[in-house]
Protein backbone atom coordinates (compact mmCIF):
# COMPACT_ATOMS: atom_id res chain seq x y z
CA UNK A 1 -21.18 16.23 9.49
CA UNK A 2 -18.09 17.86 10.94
CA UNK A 3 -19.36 21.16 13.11
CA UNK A 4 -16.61 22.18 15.32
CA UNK A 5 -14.87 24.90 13.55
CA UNK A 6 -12.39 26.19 16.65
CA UNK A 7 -8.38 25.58 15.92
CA UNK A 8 -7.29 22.32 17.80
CA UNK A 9 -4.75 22.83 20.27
CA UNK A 10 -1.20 20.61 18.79
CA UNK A 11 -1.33 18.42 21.87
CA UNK A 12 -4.40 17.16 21.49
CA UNK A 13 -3.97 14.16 19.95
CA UNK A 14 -6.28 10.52 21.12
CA UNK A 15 -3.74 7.91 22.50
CA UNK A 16 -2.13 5.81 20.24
CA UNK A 17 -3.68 2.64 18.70
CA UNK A 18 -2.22 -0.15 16.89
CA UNK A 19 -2.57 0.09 13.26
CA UNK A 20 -4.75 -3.29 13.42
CA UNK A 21 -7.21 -2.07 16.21
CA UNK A 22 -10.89 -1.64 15.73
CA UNK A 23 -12.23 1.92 15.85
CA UNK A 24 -14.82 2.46 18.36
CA UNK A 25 -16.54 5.59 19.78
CA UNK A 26 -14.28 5.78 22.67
CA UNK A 27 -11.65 6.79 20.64
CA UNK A 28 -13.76 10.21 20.42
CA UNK A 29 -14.01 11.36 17.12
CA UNK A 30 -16.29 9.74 14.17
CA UNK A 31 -15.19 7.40 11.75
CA UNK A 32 -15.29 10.07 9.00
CA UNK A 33 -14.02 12.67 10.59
CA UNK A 34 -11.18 14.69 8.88
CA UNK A 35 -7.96 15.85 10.71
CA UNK A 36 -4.49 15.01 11.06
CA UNK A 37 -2.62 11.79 12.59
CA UNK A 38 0.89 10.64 13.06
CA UNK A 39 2.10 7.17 13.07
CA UNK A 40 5.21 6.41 15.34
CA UNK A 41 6.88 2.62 15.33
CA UNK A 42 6.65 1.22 18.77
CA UNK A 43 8.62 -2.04 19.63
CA UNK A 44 6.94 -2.65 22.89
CA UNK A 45 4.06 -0.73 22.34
CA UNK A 46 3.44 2.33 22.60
CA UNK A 47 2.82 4.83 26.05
CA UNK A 48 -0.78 4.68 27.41
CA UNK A 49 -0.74 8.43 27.70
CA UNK A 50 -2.11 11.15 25.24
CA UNK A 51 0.40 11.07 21.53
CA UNK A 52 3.18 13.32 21.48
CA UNK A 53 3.63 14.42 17.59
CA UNK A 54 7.58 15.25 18.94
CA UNK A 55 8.18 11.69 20.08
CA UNK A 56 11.28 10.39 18.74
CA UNK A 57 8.94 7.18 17.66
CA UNK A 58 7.35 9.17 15.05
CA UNK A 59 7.52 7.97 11.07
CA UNK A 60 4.83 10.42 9.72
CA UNK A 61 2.83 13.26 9.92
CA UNK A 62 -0.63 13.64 7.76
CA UNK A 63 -3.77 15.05 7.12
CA UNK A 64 -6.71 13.79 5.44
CA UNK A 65 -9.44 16.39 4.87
CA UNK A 66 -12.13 13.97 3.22
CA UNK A 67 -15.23 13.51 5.02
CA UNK A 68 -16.05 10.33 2.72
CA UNK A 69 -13.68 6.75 3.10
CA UNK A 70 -13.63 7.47 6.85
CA UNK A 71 -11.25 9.93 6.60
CA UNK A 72 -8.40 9.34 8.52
CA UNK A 73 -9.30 6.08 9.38
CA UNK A 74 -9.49 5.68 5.39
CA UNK A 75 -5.69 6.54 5.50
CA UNK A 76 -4.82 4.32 7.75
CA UNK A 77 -6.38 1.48 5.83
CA UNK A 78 -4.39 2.82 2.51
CA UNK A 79 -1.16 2.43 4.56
CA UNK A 80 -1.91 -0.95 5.89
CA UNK A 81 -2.76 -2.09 2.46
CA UNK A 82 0.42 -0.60 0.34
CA UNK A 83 2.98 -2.11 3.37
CA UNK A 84 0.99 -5.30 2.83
CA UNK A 85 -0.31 -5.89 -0.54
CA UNK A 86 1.25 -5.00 -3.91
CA UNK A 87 -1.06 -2.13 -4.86
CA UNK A 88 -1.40 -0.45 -8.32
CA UNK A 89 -1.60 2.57 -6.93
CA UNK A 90 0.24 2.50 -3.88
CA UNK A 91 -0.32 4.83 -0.81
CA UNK A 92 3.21 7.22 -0.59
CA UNK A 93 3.61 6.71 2.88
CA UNK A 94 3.01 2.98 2.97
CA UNK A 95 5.70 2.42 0.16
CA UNK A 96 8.61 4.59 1.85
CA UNK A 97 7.69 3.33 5.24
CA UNK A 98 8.42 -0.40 3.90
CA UNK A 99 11.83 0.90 1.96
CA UNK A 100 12.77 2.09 5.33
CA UNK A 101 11.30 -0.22 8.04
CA UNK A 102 10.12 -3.44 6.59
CA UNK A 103 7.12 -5.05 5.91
CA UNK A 104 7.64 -7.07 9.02
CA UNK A 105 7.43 -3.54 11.26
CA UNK A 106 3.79 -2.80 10.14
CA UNK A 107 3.03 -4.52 13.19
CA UNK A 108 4.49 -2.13 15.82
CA UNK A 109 3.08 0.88 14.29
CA UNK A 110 0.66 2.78 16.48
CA UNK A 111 -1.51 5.73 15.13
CA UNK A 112 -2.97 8.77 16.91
CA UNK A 113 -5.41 11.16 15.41
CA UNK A 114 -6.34 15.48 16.10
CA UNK A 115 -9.38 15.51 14.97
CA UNK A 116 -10.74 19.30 13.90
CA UNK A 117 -12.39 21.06 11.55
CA UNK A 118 -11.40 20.17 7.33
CA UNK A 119 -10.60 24.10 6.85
CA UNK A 120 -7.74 23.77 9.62
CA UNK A 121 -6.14 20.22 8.48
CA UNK A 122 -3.24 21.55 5.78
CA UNK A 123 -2.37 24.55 8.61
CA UNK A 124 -2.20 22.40 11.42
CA UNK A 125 -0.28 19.38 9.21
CA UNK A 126 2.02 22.11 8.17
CA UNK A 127 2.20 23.20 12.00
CA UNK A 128 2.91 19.76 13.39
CA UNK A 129 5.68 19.64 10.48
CA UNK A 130 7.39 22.67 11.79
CA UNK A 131 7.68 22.00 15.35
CA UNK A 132 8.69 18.43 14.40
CA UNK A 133 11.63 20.04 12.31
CA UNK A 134 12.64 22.71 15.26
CA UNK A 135 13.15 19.92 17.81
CA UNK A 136 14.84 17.37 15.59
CA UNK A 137 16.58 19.66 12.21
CA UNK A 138 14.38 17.19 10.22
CA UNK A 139 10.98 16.03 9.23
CA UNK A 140 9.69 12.66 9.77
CA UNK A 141 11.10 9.42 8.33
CA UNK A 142 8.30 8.56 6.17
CA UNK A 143 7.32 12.16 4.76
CA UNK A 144 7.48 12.98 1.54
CA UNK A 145 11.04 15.80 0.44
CA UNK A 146 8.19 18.00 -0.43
CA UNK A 147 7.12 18.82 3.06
CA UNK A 148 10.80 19.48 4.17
CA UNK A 149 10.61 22.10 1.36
CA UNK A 150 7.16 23.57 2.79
CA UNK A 151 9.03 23.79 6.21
CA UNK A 152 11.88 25.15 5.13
CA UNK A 153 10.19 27.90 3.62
CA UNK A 154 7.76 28.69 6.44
CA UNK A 155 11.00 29.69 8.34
CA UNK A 156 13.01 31.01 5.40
CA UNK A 157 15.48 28.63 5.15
CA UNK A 158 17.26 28.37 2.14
CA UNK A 159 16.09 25.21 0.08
């Protein structure tokens, strides 16, 4: 059960983890957990240090608010399984990241999670989406065109 309810501070992401590497409890939040996470492609792996959502690495911004399917780890497993499986239902994500990058990339993609609170996931996603756009006049590769409208809109540009 998810009992911190204080607004994460945007650079405090976990390090970054390979999309294949076991969860354990050192990576300091539970399995089911809900918050946000980025992914970034790293060809030589990625820095040892603390995530940086503004890295120019970074494919995707998300948010998963469930508290059942482990959450964000859940995502991460819908991702895996859309670049590598034909899927019926096919994780968004998953199925631009391998129009754009490959299936052969999925294995230089590192993932970092913020864990928080469910009530503060959307704001902070939306957040993280923002700031990304400031620095770089664009959202991340692998978003969805919908969240470059939400953007846009937070700071009145025309759509």
């Amino acid at each position: 059960q998810v009992t911190a309810t204080s607004k994460p501070c945007l650079t405090e992401f976990t390090t970054w983890h390979q999309i294949d590497e076991s969860w354990n409890d050192s990576w300091g939040f539970d399995k089911s957990h809900p918050g946000c996470y980025i992914y970034g492609v790293f060809e030589n792996g990625a820095p040892a240090s603390t995530a940086d959502f503004l890295d120019t690495a970074l494919i995707y911004i998300g948010e998963s608010r469930a508290t059942s399917r482990n959450s964000m780890l859940g995502r991460r497993t819908d991702f895996k399984g859309t670049v590598r499986n034909p899927r019926l239902s096919p994780y968004g994500c998953g199925t631009v990241f391998k129009e754009k990058f490959g299936v052969d990339k999925i294995d230089h993609i590192y993932q970092a999670y913020l864990p928080m609170h469910p009530s503060y996931c959307k704001e902070i996603e939306l957040d993280l989406l923002v700031e990304f756009y400031k620095k770089y006049n664009a959202i991340p590769a692998c978003n969805p065109s919908l969240d470059l409208v939400k953007v846009k809109k937070i700071l009145k540009i025309d759509v």
